[in-house]
Coordinates of C-alpha atoms in Angstrom, one line a residue:
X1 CA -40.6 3.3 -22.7
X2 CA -38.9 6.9 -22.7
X3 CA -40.8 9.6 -22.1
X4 CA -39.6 13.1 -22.7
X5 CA -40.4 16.4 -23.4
X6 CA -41.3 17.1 -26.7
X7 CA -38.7 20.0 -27.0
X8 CA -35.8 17.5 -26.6
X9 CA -37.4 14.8 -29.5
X10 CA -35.3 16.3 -32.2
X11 CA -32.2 15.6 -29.4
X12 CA -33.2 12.0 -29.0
X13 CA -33.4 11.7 -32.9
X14 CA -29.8 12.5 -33.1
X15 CA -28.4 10.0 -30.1
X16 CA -30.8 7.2 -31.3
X17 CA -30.8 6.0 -35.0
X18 CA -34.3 6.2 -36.8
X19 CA -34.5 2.3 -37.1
X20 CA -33.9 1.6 -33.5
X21 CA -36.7 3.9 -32.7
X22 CA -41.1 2.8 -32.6
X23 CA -43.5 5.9 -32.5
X24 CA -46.7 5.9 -30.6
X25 CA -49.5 8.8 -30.9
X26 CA -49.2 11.9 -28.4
X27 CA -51.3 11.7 -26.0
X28 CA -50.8 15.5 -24.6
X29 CA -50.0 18.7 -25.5
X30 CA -46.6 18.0 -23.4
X31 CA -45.1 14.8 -23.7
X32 CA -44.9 11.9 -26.6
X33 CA -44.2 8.1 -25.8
X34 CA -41.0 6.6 -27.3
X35 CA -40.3 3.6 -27.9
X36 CA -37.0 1.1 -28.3
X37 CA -38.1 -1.4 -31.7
X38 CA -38.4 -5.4 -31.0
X39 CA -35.1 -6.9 -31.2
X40 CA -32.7 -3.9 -30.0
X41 CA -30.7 -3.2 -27.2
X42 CA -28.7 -0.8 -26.0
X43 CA -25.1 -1.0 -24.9
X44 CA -23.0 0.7 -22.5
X45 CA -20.6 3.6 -24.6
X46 CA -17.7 4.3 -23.0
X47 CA -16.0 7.6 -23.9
X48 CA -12.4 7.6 -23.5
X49 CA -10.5 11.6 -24.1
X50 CA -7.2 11.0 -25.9
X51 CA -6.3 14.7 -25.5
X52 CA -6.9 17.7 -26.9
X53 CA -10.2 17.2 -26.9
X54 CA -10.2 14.3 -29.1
X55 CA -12.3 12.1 -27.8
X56 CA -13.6 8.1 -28.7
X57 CA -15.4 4.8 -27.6
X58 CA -13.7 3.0 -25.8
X59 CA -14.4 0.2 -28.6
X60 CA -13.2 2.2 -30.9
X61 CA -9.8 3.5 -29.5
X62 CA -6.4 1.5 -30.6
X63 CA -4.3 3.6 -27.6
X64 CA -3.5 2.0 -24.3
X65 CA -5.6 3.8 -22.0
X66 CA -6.9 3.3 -18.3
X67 CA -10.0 5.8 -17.0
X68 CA -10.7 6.6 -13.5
X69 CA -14.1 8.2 -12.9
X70 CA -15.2 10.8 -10.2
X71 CA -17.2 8.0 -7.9
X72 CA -13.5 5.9 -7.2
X73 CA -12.1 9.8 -6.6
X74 CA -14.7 11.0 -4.4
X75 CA -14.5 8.1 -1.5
X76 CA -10.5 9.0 -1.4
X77 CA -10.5 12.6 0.6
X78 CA -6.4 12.7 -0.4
X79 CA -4.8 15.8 -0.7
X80 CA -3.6 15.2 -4.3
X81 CA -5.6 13.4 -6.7
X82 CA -2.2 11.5 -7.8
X83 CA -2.6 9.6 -4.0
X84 CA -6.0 8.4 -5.0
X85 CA -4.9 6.9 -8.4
X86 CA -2.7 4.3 -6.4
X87 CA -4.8 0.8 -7.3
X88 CA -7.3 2.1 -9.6
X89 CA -5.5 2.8 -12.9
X90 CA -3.4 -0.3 -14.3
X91 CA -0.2 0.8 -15.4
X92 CA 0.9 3.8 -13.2
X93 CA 2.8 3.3 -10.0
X94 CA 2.3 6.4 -7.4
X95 CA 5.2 6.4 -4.9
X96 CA 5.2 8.9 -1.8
X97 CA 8.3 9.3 0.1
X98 CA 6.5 11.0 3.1
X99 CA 3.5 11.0 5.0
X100 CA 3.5 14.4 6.2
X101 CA -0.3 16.1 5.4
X102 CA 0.1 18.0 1.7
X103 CA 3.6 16.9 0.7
X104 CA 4.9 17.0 -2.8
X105 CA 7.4 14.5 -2.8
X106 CA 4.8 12.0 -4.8
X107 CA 6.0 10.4 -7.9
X108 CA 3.7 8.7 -10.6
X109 CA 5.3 6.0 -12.8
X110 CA 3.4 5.3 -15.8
X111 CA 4.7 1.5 -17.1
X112 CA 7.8 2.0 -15.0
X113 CA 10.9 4.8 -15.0
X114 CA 10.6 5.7 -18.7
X115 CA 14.5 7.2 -18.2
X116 CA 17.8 6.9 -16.1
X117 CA 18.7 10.9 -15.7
X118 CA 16.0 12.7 -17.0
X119 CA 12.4 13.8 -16.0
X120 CA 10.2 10.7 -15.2
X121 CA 6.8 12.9 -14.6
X122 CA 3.8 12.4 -16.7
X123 CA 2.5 15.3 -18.4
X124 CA -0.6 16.8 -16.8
X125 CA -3.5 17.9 -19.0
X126 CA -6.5 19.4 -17.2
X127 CA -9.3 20.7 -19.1
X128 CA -7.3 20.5 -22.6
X129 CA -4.8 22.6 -21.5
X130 CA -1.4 21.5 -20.7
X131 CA 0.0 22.5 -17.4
X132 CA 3.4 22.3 -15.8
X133 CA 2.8 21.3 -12.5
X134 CA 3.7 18.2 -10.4
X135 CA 2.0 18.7 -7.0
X136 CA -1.4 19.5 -7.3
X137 CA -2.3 20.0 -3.8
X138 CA -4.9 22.7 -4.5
X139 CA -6.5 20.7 -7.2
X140 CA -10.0 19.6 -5.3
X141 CA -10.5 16.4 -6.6
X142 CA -14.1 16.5 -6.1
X143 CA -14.5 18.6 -8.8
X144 CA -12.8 16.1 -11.4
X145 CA -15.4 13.8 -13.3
X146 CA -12.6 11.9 -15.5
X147 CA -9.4 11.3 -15.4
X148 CA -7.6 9.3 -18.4
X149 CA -4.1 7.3 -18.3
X150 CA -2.4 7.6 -21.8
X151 CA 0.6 4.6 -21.3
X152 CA 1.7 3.7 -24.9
X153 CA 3.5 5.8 -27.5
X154 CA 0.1 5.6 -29.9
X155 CA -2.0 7.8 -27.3
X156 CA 0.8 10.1 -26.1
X157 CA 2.5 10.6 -29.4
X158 CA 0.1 14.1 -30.0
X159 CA 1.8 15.6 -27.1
X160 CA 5.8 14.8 -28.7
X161 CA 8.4 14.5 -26.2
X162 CA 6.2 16.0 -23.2
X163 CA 4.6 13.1 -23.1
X164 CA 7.5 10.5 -23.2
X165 CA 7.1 9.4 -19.4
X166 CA 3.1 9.3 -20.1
X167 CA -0.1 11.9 -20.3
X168 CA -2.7 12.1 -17.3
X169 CA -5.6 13.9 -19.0
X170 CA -8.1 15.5 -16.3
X171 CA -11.3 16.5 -17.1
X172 CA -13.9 18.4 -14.4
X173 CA -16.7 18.6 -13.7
X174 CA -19.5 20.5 -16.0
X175 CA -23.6 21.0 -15.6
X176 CA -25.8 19.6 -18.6
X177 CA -28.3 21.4 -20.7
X178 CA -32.2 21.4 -19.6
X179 CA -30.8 20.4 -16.0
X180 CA -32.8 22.1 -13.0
X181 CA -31.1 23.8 -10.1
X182 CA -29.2 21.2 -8.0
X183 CA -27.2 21.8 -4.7
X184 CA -25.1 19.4 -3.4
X185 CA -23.1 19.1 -0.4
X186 CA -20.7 16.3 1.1
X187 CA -18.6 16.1 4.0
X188 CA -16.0 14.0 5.5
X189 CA -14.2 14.0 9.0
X190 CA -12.0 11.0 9.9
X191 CA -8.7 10.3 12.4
X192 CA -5.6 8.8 11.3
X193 CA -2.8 7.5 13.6
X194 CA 0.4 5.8 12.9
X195 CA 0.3 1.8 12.1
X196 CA 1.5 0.0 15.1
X197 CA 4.6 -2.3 15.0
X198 CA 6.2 -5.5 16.2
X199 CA 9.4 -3.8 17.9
X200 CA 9.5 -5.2 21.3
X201 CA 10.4 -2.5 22.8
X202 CA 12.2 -2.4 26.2
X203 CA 10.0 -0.7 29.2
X204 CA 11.5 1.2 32.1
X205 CA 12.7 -1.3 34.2
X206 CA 13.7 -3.8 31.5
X207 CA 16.1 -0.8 29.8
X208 CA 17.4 0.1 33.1
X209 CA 18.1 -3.9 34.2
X210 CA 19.7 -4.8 31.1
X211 CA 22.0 -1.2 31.9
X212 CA 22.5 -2.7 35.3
X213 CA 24.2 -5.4 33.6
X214 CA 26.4 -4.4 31.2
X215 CA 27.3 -2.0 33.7
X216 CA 26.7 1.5 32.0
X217 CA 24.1 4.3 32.1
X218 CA 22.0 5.4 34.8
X219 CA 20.7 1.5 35.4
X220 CA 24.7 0.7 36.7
X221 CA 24.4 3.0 39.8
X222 CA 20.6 2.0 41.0
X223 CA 20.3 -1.2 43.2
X224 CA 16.8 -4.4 41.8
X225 CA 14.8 -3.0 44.6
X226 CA 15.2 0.7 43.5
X227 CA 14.3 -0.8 39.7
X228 CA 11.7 -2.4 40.7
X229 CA 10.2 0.9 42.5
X230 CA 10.8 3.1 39.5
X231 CA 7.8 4.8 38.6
X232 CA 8.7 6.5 35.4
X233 CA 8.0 5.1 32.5
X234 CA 7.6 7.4 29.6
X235 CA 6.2 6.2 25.9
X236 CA 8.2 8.3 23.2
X237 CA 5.5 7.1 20.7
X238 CA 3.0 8.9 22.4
X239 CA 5.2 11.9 23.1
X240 CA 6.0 12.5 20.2
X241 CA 3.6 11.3 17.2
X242 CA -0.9 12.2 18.0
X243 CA -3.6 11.4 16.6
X244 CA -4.7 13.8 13.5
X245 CA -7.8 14.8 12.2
X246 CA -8.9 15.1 8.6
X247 CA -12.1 16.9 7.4
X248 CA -13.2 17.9 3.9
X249 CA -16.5 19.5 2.9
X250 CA -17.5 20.5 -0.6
X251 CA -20.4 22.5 -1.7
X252 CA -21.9 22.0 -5.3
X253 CA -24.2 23.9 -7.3
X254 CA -25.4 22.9 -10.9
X255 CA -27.9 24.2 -13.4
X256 CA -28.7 24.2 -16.9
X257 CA -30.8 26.1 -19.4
X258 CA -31.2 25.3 -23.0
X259 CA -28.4 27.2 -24.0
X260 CA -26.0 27.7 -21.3
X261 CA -25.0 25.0 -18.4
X262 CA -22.9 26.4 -15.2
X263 CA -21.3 24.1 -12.4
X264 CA -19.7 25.8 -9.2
X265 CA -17.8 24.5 -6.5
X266 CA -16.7 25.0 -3.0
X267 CA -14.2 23.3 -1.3
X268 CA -12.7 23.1 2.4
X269 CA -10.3 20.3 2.8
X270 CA -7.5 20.2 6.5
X271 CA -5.6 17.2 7.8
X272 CA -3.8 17.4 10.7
X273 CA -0.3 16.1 11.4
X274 CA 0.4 12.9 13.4
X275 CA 4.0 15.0 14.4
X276 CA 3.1 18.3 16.2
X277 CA 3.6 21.4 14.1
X278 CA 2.4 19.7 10.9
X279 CA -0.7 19.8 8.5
X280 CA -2.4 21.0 5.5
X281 CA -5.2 23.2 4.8
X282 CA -6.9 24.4 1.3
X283 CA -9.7 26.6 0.0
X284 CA -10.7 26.4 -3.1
X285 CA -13.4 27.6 -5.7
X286 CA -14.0 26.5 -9.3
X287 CA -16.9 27.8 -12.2
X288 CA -17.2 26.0 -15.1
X289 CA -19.6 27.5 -18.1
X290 CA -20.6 26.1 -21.4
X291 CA -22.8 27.5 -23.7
X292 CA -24.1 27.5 -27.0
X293 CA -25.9 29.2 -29.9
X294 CA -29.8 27.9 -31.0
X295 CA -28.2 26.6 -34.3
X296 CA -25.8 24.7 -32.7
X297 CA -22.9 26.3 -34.8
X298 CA -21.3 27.7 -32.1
X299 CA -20.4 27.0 -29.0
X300 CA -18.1 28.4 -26.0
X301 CA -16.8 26.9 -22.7
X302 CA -15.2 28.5 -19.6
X303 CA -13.0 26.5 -16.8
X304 CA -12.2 29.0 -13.7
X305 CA -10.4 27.6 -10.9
X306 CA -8.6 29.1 -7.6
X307 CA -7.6 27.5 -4.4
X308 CA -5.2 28.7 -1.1
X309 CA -3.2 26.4 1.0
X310 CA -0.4 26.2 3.5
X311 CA 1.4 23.6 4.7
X312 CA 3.0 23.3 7.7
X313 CA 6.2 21.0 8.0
X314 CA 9.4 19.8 9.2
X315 CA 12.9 20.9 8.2
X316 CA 13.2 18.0 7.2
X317 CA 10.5 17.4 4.5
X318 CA 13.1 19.5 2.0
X319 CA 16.3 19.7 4.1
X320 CA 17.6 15.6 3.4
X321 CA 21.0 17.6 5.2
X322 CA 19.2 16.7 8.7
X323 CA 17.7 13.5 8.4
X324 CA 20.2 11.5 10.2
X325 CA 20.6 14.0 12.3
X326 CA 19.5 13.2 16.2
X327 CA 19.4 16.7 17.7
X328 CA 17.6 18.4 14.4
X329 CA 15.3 15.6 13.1
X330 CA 12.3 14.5 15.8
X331 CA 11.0 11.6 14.3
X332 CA 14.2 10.0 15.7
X333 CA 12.9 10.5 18.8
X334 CA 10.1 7.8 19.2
X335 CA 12.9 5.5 18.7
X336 CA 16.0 7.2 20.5
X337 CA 14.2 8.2 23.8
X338 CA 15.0 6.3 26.9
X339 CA 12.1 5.1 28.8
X340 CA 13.4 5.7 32.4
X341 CA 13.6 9.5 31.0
X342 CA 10.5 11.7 31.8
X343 CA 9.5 14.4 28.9
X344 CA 11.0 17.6 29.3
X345 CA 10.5 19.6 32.1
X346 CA 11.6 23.1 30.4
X347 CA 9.3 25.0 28.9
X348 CA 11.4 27.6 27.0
X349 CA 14.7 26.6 25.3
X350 CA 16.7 29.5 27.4
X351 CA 15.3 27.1 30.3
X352 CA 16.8 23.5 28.6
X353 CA 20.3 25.7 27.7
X354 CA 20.8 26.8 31.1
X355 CA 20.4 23.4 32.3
X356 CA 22.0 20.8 30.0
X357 CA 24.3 23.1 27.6
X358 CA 25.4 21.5 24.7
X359 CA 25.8 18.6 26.7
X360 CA 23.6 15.5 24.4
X361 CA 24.2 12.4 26.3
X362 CA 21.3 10.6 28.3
X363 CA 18.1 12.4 28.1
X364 CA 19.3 15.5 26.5
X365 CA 18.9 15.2 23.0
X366 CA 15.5 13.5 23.3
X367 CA 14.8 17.2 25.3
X368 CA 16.5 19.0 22.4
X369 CA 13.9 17.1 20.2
X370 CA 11.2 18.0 22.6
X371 CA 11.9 21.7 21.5
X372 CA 11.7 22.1 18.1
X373 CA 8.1 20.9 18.2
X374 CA 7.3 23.2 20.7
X375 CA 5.1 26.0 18.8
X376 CA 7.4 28.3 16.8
X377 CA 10.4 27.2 17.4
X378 CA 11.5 26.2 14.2
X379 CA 8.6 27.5 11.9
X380 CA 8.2 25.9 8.3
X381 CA 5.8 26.2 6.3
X382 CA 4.7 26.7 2.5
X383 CA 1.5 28.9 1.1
X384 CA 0.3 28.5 -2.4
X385 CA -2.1 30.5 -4.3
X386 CA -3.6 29.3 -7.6
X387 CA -5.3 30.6 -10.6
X388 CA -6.0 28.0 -13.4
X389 CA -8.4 29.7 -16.2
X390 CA -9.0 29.0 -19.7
X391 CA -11.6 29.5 -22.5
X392 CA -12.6 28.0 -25.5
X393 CA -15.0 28.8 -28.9
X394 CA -16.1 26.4 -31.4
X395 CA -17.4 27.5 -34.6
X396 CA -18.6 25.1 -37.0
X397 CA -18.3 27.3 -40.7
X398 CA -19.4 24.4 -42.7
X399 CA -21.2 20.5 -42.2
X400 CA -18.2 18.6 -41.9
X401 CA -15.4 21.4 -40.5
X402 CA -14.9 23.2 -37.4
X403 CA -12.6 25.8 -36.2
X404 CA -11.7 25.8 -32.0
X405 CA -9.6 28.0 -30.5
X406 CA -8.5 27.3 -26.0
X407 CA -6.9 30.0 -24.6
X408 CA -5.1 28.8 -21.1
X409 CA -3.5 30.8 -17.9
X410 CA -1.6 28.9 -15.1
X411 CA -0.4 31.3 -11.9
X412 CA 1.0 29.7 -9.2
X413 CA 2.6 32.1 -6.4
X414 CA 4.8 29.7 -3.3
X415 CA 5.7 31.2 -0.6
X416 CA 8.2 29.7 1.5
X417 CA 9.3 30.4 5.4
X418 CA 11.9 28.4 7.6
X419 CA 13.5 29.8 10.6
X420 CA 15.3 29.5 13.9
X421 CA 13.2 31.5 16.2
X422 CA 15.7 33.0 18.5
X423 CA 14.1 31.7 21.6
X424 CA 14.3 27.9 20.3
X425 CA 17.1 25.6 21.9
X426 CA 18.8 25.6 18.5
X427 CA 19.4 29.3 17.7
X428 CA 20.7 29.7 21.6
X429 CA 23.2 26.9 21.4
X430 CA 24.8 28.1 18.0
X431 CA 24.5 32.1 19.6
X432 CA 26.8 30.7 22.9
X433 CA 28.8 29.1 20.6
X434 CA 30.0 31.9 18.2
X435 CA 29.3 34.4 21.4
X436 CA 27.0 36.7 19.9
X437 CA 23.8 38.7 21.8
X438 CA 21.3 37.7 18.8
X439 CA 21.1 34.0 17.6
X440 CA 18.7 32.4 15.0
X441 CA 17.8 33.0 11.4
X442 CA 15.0 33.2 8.6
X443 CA 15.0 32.3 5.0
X444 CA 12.0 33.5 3.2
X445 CA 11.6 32.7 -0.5
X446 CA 8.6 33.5 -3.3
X447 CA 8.1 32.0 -6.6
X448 CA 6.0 33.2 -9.1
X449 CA 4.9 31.0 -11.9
X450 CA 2.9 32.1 -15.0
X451 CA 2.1 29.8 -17.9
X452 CA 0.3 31.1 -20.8
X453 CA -0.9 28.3 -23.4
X454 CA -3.3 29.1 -26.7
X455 CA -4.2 26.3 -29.0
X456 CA -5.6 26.8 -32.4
X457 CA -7.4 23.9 -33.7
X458 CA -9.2 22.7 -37.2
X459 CA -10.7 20.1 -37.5
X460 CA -12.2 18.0 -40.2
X461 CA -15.4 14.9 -39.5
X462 CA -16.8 12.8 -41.7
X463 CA -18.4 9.6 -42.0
X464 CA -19.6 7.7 -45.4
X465 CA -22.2 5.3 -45.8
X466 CA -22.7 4.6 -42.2
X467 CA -19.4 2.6 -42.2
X468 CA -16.6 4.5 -42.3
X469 CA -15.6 7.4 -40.1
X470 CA -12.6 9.9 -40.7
X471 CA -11.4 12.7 -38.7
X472 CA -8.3 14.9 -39.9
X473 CA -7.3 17.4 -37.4
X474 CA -4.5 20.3 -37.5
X475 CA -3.2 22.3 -34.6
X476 CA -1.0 25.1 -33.4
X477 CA 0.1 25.4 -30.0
X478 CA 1.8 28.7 -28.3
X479 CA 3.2 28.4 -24.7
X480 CA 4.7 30.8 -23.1
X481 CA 6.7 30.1 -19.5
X482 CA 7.6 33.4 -17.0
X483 CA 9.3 32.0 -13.6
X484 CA 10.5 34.4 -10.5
X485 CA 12.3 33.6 -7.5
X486 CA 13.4 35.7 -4.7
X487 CA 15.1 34.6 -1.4
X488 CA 15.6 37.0 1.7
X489 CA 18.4 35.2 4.1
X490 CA 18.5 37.0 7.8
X491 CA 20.9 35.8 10.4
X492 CA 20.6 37.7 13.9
X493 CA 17.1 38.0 15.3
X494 CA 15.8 40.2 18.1
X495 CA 13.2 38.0 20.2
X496 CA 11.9 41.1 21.5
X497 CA 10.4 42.1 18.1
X498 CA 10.6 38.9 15.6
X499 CA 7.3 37.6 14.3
X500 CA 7.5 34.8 12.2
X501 CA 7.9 35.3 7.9
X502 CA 6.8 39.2 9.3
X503 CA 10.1 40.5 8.4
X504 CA 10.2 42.0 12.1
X505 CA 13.0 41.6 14.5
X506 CA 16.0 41.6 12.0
X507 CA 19.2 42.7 13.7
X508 CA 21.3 45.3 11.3
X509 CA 24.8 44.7 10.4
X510 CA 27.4 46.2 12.5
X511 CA 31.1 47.0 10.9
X512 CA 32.3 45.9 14.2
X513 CA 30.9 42.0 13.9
X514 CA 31.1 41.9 10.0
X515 CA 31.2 37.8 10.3
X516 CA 27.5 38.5 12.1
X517 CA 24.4 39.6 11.5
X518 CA 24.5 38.9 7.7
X519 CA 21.7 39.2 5.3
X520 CA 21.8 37.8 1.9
X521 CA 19.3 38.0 -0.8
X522 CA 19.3 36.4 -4.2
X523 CA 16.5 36.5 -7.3
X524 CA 16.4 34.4 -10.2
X525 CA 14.3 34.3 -13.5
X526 CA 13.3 32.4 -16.7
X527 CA 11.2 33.2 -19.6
X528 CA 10.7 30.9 -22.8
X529 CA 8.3 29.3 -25.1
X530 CA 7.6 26.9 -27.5
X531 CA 5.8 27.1 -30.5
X532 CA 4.3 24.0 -32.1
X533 CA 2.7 22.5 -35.4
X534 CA 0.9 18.8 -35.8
X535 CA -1.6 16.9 -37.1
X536 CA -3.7 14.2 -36.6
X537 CA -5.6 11.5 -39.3
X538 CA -7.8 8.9 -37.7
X539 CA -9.7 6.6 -39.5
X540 CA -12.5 3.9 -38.2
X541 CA -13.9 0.9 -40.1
X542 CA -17.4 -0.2 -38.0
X543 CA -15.4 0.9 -35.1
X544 CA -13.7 -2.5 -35.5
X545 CA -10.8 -1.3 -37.4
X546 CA -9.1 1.9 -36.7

């Protein structure tokens, strides 16, 4: 038995075929008893978006298409919602090349590289609305409710050559009509560390015995008894990888009138990094509306979404010039450092200049290390702001036609900073070097990114005789692209005055030094667009052929 209010009966006429349906009397002035005829039942429906709003049963459907709903996303708390497909969608391979808290270097292989020397990276449809983004850390993926994997040629052919290496098709979340007024709220805190491993590593003594007899290092001049009374025994691991800390707490609120449904969210999501200096934070909001007319022939949906991060990370995460490089790169230095060596006793890198120079050997360049995760030395990090907003109307002019219209914006601002600070190890060594008064340097880089994206659709449904279905659809798409890039290159800082990405602190150019003190700047941009016409005809036989 169903029991409903009788305002929605005429609703539960439309999902539920008259012949499935038994009528009893009403009993009250407020609700009627409904009930399911001898001999039915009801089966699970499964609706699968094929893009551009076109959606089907998943009986129905003839494309190759894996879903991931929103309770597998929401027991993930991952940075980017492309981490917590890995497993869950057949079909699409997610590769990360770093573990460092918010990084971008993720790939998503849908069926394998779809090409030697060109892009690889599926196109990324959220909300009907293609976007040209490959990162998505400040997408919350709390707020998704769907997301669809298009993997054959059938379901990404609407989308032309964007959609060669695949379509990921993201839907959020939205309130439904008649719904009271619910708040929700989740939170997550958890620690990661890094995965132990089988290297048997040598401890204090050990190193220094097995020096002792090869006859090198500073094990060839100590006698067994004065190995056997060494005290220091230092683990690198611990020195120079933590324990981090990940929290994410989200904050939902959903209602629904007869007319008009809203759904608000807001999100806090930080992980810390296991290497000192690193991790990821992001704030972010998101209001979707939909809404309708009493007559049903129109309708009107809104999709607002903002978000903040930075990211805090090596040189190394988008320098690949210093990886193998064991006075630049610390994550060499679990490995490299000796474990007769105690950590570094200097606490400024003026302090470990003065003592070892640009001598390396021993325990030196583990020190050197030691300094560029010391707070500010080298600062790195990344900020992005977001804007993703788009609306839609729906007008049905006749029984069987409809005319849509989706109006997209996508603004993304980066802003990058790297430096030397000029008190670091690094910035010292290169200023005694080239025997200047002012060492270190800043790069500092923006790029703005605006996509504009307006699709036109008509649309054509009809089904005869309870049998056959048809659906003839025509579109036009407009996007337009607007890029700019700036870079501001300072060599020379004063450590008197220099605060970090502050533009502080930058040391003029002298005529006297013209090799020193140099600042560069550079600024690039790109504007195009594209401007497309297609169609789609689907037919459906008992939704057994199609």
């Amino acid at each position: 038995m169903v029991r409903s209010l009788v305002p929605f009966l005429k609703r539960i006429d439309w999902l539920i075929p008259e012949k499935f349906l038994r009528r009893e009397r009403v009993f009250s002035e407020s609700f009627i008893d409904v009930f399911l005829a001898e001999g039915v039942s009801l089966n699970e429906v499964v609706i699968v978006n094929e893009g551009y709003s076109r959606t089907r049963t998943k009986a129905s459907t003839t494309a190759a298409i894996s879903m991931v709903g929103s309770e597998i996303l929401e027991n993930r708390p991952n940075v980017s919602f492309l981490n917590s497909l890995q497993g869950t969608a057949p079909g699409i391979s997610i590769l990360s090349s770093s573990g460092s808290p918010g990084s971008g270097r993720i790939d998503a292989l849908i069926r394998g590289v779809s090409s030697l020397s060109g892009n690889t990276d599926p196109l990324i449809v959220i909300d009907g609305v293609p976007t040209n983004g490959n990162q998505f850390r400040n997408l919350n993926q709390n707020d998704v409710e769907t997301i669809s994997v298009l993997k054959d040629a059938a379901a990404a052919a609407i989308y032309g050559n964007r959609g060669t290496a695949g379509v990921i098709v993201i839907t959020t979340k939205q309130a439904k009509y008649g719904s009271a007024l619910k708040i929700t709220y989740d939170g997550v805190t958890g620690v990661n560390s890094l995965p132990k491993n089988r290297y048997n590593m040598s401890n204090a003594r050990q190193a220094l015995t097995i020096e002792k007899r090869k006859n090198t290092g500073f094990g060839a001049g100590l006698t067994d008894a004065e190995i056997a009374a060494y005290n220091i025994n230092t683990n690198w691991r611990e020195e120079f990888f933590g324990v981090d800390v990940t929290q994410q707490h989200n904050l939902g609120l959903t209602f629904g009138g007869e007319n008009v449904s809203t759904f608000t969210s807001f999100g806090y999501y930080e992980q810390g990094g296991m290497v000192p200096t690193t991790n990821f934070k992001r704030f972010s909001f998101r209001n979707n509306i939909n809404g309708k007319t009493a007559n049903d022939r129109f309708s009107y949906s809104s999709q607002l979404s903002m978000a903040f991060s930075r990211r805090n990370e090596l040189n190394q995460e988008t320098n690949s010039g210093v990886d193998n490089n064991t006075i630049q790169n610390p994550l060499h230095g679990a490995t490299m450092g000796l474990p007769y060596i105690a950590p570094s006793p200097y606490t400024t890198g003026q302090a470990l200049y003065d003592a070892i120079g640009t001598d390396f050997a021993g325990a030196n360049d583990t020190w050197v290390l030691q300094d560029i995760l010391r707070e500010n030395s080298l600062p790195s990090w990344a900020d992005e702001t977001s804007i993703v907003a788009n609306v839609s109307g729906t007008y049905k002019f006749a029984k069987d036609f409809k005319l849509t219209n989706r109006f997209g914006i996508d603004y993304r601002q980066t802003n990058r900073v790297f430096a030397r600070a000029p008190w670091s190890y690094l910035a010292i060594a290169v200023r005694e070097s080239r025997g200047e008064e002012f060492g270190g340097f800043e790069r500092i880089s923006e790029t703005r990114d605006l996509t504009l994206v307006n699709i036109l659709n008509l649309g054509y449904s009809k089904k005869f005789k309870e049998s056959h279905t048809l659906d003839v659809n025509a579109y036009m798409e407009y996007t337009k692209a607007h890029v700019l890039a700036t870079q501001q290159f300072q060599n020379g800082l004063n450590p008197l005055t220099y605060e970090p990405g502050a533009g502080t602190g930058y040391v003029p150019f002298n005529s006297a030094t013209p090799d020193s003190y140099v600042s560069t700047v550079a600024a690039s941009e790109f504007r195009g667009g594209t401007l497309a016409y297609f169609g789609t005809l689907d037919y459906d036989y008992k939704q057994k052929i199609g």
